[in-house]
Structure formats: structure tokens, C-alpha cells
XYZ file of C-alpha atoms in Angstrom:
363
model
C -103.009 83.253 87.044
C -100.026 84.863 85.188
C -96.864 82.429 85.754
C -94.585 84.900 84.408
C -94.553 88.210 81.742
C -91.578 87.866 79.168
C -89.391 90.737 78.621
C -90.925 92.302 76.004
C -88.650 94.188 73.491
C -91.171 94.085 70.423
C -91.210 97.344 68.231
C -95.123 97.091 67.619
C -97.743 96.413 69.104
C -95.851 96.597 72.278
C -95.669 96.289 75.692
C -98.451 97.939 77.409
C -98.462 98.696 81.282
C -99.035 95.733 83.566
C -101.031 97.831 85.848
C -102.918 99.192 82.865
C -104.028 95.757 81.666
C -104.596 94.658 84.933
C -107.490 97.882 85.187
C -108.467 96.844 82.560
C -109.279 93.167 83.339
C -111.340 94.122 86.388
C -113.526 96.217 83.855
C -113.300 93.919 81.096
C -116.925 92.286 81.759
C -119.067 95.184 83.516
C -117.498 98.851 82.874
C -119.199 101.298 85.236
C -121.777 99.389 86.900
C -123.556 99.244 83.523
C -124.193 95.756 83.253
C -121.901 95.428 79.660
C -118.327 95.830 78.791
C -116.821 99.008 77.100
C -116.820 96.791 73.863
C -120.749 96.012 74.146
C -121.777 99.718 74.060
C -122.783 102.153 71.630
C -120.478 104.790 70.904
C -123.427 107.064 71.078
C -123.912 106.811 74.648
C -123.436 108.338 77.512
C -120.934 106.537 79.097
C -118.821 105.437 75.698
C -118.888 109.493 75.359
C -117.586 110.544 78.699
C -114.580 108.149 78.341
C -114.068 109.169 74.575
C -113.840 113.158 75.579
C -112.024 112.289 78.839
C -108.922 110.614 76.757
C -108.989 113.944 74.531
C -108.621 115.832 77.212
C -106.133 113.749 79.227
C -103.845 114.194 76.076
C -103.938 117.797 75.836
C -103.451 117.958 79.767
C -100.764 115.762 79.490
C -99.056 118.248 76.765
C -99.628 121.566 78.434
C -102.767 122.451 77.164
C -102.239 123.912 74.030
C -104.774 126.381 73.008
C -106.547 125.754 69.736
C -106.022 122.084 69.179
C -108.135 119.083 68.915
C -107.289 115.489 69.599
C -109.267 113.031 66.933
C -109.152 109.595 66.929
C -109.125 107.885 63.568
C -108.760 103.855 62.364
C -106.504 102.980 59.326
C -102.852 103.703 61.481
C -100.469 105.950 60.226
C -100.261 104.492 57.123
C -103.616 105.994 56.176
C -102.530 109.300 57.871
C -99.754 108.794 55.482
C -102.489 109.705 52.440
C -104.667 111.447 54.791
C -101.917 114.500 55.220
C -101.148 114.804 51.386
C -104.524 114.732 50.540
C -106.298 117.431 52.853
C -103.436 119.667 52.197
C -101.535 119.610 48.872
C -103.625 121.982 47.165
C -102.951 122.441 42.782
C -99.479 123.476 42.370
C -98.139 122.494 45.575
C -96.271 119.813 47.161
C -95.653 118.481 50.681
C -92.126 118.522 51.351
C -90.650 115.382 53.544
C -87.045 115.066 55.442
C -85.944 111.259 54.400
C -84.395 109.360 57.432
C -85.506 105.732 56.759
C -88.449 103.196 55.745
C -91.377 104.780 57.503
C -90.180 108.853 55.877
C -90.040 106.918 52.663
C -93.587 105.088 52.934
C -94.784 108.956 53.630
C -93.222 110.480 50.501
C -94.588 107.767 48.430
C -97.949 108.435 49.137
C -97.463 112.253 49.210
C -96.106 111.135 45.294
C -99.154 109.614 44.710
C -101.575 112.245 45.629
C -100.536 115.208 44.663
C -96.619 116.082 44.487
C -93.867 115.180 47.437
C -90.120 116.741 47.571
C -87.145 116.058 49.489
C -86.393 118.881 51.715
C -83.143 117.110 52.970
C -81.718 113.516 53.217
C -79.516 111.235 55.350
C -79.618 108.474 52.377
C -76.042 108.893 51.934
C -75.341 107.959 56.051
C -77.802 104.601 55.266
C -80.235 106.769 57.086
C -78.180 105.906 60.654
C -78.147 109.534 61.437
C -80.702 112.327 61.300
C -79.738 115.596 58.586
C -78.583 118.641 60.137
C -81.419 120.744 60.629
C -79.620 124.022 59.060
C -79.930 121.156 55.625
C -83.864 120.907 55.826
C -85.403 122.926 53.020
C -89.172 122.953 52.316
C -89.679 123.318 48.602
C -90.919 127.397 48.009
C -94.489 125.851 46.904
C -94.541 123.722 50.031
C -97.705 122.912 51.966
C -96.241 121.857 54.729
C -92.932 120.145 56.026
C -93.473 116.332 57.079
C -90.705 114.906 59.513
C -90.833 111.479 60.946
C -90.190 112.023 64.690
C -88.344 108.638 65.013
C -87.540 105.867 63.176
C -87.961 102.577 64.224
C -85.855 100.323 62.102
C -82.594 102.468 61.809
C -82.865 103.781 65.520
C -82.936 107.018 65.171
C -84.337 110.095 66.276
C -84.669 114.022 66.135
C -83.093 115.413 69.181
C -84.572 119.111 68.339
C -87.383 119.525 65.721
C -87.212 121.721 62.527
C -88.098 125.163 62.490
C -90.528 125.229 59.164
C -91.400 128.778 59.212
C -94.482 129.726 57.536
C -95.691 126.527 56.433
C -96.996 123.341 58.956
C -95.017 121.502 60.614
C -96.284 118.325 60.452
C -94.775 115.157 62.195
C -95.345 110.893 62.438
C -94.379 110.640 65.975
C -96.026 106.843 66.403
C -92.711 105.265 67.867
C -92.288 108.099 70.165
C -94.830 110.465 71.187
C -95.418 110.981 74.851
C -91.959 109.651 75.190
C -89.955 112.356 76.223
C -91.105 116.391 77.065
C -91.677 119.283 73.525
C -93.498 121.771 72.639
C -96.246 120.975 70.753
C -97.200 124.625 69.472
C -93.941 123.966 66.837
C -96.215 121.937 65.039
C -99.599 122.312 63.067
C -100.426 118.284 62.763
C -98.919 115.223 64.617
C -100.275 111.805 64.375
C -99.504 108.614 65.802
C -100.524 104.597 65.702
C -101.233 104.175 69.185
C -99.567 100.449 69.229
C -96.205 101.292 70.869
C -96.808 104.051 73.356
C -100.133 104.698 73.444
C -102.496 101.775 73.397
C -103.049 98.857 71.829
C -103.836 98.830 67.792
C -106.855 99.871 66.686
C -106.915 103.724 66.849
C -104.428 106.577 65.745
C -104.207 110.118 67.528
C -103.987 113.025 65.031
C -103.439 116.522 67.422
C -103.974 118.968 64.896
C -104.311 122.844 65.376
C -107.918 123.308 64.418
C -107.633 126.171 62.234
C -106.186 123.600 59.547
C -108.808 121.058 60.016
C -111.902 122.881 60.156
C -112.606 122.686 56.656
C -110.822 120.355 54.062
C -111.553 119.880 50.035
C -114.695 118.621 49.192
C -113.493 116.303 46.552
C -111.861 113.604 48.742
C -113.931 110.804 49.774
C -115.907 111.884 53.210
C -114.075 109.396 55.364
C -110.622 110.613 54.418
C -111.069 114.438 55.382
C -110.346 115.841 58.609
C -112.504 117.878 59.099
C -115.351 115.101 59.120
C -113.559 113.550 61.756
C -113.111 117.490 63.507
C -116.924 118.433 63.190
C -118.248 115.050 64.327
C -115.505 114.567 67.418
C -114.332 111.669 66.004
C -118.116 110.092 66.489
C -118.761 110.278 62.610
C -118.527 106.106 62.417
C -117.936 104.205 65.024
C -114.749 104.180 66.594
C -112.415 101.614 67.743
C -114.064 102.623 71.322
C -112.187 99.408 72.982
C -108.658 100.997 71.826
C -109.692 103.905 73.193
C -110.263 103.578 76.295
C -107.036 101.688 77.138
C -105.653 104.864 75.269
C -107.554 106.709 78.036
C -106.112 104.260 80.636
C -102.772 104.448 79.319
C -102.891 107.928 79.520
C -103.827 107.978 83.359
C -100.951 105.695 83.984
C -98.509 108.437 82.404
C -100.055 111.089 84.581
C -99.088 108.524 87.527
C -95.614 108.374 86.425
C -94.870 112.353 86.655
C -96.187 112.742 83.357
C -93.916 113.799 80.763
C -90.841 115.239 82.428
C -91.434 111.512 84.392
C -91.428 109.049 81.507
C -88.364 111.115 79.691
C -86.260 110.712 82.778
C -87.159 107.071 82.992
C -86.560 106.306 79.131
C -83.293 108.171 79.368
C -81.969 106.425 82.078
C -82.869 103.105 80.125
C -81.562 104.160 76.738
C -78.424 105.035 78.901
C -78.063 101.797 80.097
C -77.792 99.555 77.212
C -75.692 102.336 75.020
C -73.336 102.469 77.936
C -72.935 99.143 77.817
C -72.700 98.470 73.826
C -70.152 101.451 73.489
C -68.335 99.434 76.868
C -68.017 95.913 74.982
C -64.962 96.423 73.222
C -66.412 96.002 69.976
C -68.607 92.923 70.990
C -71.610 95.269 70.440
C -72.086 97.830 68.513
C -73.985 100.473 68.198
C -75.817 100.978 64.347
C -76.854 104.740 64.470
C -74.818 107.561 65.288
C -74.082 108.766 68.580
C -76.370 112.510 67.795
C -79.014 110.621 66.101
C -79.734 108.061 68.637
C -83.152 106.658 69.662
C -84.316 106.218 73.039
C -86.993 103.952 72.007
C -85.266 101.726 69.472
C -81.787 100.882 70.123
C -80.553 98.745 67.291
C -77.386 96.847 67.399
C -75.198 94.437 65.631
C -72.607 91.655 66.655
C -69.312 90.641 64.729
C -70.840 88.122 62.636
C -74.583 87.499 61.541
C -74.119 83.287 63.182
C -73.287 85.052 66.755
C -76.484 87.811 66.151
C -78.837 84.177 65.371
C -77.454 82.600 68.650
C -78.134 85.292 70.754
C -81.526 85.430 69.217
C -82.223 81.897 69.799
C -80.256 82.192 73.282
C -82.735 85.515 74.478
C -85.473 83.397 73.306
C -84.399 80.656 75.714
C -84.786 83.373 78.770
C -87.991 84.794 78.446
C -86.641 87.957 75.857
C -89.242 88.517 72.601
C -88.806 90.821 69.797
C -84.898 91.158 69.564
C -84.635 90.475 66.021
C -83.921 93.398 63.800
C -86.397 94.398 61.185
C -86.167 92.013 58.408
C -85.231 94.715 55.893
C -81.502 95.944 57.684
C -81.246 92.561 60.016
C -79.439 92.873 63.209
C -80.523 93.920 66.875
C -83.536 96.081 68.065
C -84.538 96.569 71.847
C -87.615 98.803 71.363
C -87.843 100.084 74.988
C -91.087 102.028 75.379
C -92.752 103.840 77.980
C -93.844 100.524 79.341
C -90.979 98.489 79.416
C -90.239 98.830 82.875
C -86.097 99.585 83.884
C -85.924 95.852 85.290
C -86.264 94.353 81.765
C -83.832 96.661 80.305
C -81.491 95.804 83.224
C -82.297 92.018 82.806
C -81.453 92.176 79.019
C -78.011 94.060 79.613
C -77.167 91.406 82.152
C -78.317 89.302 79.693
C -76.282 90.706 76.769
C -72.943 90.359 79.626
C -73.356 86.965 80.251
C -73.618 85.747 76.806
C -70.539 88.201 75.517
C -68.412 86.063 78.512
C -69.530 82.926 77.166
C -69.160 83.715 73.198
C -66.620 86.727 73.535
């Protein structure tokens, strides 16, 4: 018997749906009348199968159907997609070309460095990556294979608004902190991947949705594993796959759907996000916001406090409550509320009560 669920503000792995883990308990031991759990079968069966292709198909649903796409689910996270990308595309005398807005662009580049050649098609460096470049700044390199943006970035807080227009090249995005967060079009882009850990699932399995034209076939001298288009001609059944992570993916999925799918979840995130940067641009200073006002998240919202003692005793003082994972990444320090799709609006509410009552007491 659960006695109570903290308020759950950890950036990854995150909060999941309560009514998605509580499916998930009644089908924990016997899954379909089939005398096992999910996690007993072989991925080769029948029913491992039907939930596998189901969760592929949710996706798409859930993004309009694109034509000529394919979900694949792959282990590693997005730091092997990070080496995956450069190395199924970045053909001799080419180079992927990245847009640098913070630690998880960087981590992409450096691999792209490593593999076969990575460029800087624009920077916010010179903001301390608090605000995203001006898209009329972003420009791919001429010998680009593809342009690489990182959809949001969780320990700066910030986020596209609008996506790049990369002409003829890919447009390839990271979108692990926020897909399925908010409504776009995802015919602007050739690849996207995501670690399923903060809005998808639990950890265990990454999403690539990748037009299938460019992974049908990829170069032959990369190890087997490591190319698309093994993971494209098998359906993601080449090894076995973290078939536990996806079917909560699956579930997770359904439970979207259930909340007026994406048009739903945006207008639910937005109206959280609105609360606590209403309130942290109302405190007089108290609280303040760390990236700019155009470059906002609305699935990170990182703050700071007028002095670092005041940001440890609201730590310890959250802690006290029930609040987890309010401690800024240990690289840039501060505040971080990561509010995901499951963070329900009551937590949010509770933590902006929260963040009133301790200003009156230490304001």
C-alpha cells in the first residue's frame, strides 16, 4: 500500500504516470492470460510481437501518421545515438553540422568529432548557452550531411520554440527531454531520437523515428549493431530488445492518447510552465529565472536564489516536504523543476506554494 508519492521534479529517469504504473502492476506477474510476465517472454513471440508493433504504431498515430517513417527501438540511450548519427551518415569529405546550446549539443559534436568531422553551424556560447541562436544564424557547413539540433536542453532550460529550416540536407534532432511534449510537424525532420527516461518510459530503450529512405541501407564498414538499417530490416527484433521498457513505452503512449494526445499534453505543460515562471518573474527578485524569456523550457525550468546558502536551504527545506530532484545539475548549480508530461499540475502547484511560503519565511 502506497502511503504517499513525493513530488517528483527529477530531470531523468522521471516521473512516470501513476495510472501507467498502476497498469502495469496488475500485469506485472501474468501479461495476457499467458501464464508469465512481459519480462519472462521471448521477444520472438507472438504476444512480445503484437505489443512491440502496437507501440510503433501508437507513436506514429500519436504524430499524425507520417508517411514513410519507421519507429525503431534501440538500447545504448542517446548517447549511443550520439555516434550512431555521425557514423551512418558522415560519408568521406563530409561533416555533420551541430547548433551548440549546452552540455548535451556539446556531447553530440564530440562524437560527430570523433567519427568523421563535426562543425558549428551557429552558437549561443557567448549567452552561457541560456538562450537558443536565432534561427536566421544557423548555417550547415556546404559539405554538410545533415544539421543536428538538440530539441531541448535540460541543464540550461532551454528550448527551440520553432525548429530550423535545413534545406536540402536532414534535419536531424535529440528531442529526449521533450518529445511528445508539446504538438510539430514531424515531416521537418529526416531523424529524431530520444532516451525514453523522461517522457516516454522508463530507461532501457531509445526511439529513433527516422524517414526510411535514409535508413534502408547504411555503410557496410561499421560494426553490424551500430547501423540502422540492421535495426530497420529486422524491426528492431535483430537482438533482443529491452521488451520490458517497451511496453511501458507502449503503455505510456496509451495514457497520452487518454490525455487528448498532443494538442492535450502541450496545453497541460504550458499551463504548468506558466505557473512557476509567473511566479519567479512575480518574486521581486527572490527568484529568478536563468534562461531567457524566448528560449525558455517548458520541461526544465531552472532557477537561482540570491545567494548559493539560501538555494542549499531550500533544497534541504523541499526535501523536508516530500519535493525530490530540485537540485540543479552539478555542472551550472542552482534550481531545476523538470516538469514532464507526468508530473501532474497539483505538484507543480504544491511546489509554487511551496516556493511562497519559504520566500515569506527567508525573504
Amino acid at each position: 500500500m502506497l502511503s504517499k508519492r513525493a513530488y517528483n521534479f527529477n530531470a531523468g529517469p522521471a516521473a512516470l504516470p501513476l495510472a501507467v504504473l498502476e497498469r502495469a502492476q496488475a500485469e506485472f506477474v501474468e501479461f495476457r492470460e499467458s501464464g508469465m510476465s512481459i519480462m519472462e517472454m521471448s521477444h520472438r513471440g507472438a504476444i512480445y510481437e503484437s505489443v512491440h508493433n502496437e507501440a510503433q504504431e501508437r507513436l506514429l498515430s500519436l504524430l499524425g501518421n507520417p508517411q514513410g517513417y519507421k519507429v525503431l527501438f534501440i538500447q545504448g540511450g542517446a548517447s549511443t545515438q550520439f555516434a550512431m548519427v555521425p557514423m551512418n551518415f558522415i560519408s568521406e569529405g563530409q561533416v555533420g553540422s551541430y547548433v551548440m546550446t549546452g552540455s548535451w549539443a556539446d556531447k553530440a559534436l564530440k562524437e560527430a568529432k570523433l567519427t568523421g568531422g563535426g562543425h558549428v553551424a551557429a552558437s549561443s556560447a557567448d549567452k552561457k548557452f541560456l538562450a537558443i541562436p536565432e534561427l536566421s544564424s544557423i548555417k550547415a557547413a556546404d559539405n554538410a550531411a545533415y544539421l543536428h539540433v538538440t530539441s531541448n536542453e535540460t541543464i540550461e532550460g532551454t528550448q527551440y520554440a520553432q525548429y530550423p529550416d535545413a534545406g536540402n540536407i536532414p534535419l536531424i534532432a535529440d528531442m529526449s527531454s521533450d518529445i511528445l511534449s508539446r504538438d510539430f510537424d514531424v515531416n521537418q525532420f529526416g531523424l529524431i531520437y530520444a532516451g525514453a527516461q523522461k517522457n516516454l518510459g522508463p530507461s532501457g530503450v531509445t526511439v529513433v523515428i527516422a524517414k526510411e529512405e535514409l535508413i534502408a541501407s547504411s555503410p557496410a564498414n561499421i560494426p553490424t549493431i551500430l547501423r540502422y538499417d540492421t535495426h530497420y530490416k529486422n524491426n528492431s527484433l535483430y537482438n533482443t530488445p529491452p521488451s520490458f521498457s517497451v511496453y511501458m513505452v507502449n503503455e505510456v503512449l496509451k495514457w497520452i492518447e487518454e490525455q487528448g494526445g498532443l494538442a492535450g499534453t502541450e496545453a497541460k505543460n504550458r499551463d504548468k510552465a506558466g505557473l512557476l515562471y509567473d511566479y519567479i518573474d512575480g518574486s521581486d527578485g527572490f527568484y529568478r529565472g536563468v534562461a531567457e524569456e524566448g528560449s525558455r523550457s517548458i520541461m526544465n525550468v531552472t532557477f537561482r536564489m540570491p545567494s548559493e546558502e539560501l538555494e542549499k536551504q531550500f533544497i534541504k527545506a523541499s526535501e523536508a516536504e516530500g519535493f525530490v530532484g530540485l537540485k540543479g545539475h552539478r555542472s551550472v548549480g542552482g534550481l531545476r523543476a523538470s516538469i514532464y508530461n507526468a508530473v501532474p499540475h497539483e505538484n507543480v502547484k504544491a511546489l509554487a506554494d511551496f516556493m511562497k511560503h519559504f520566500r515569506q519565511t527567508q525573504g
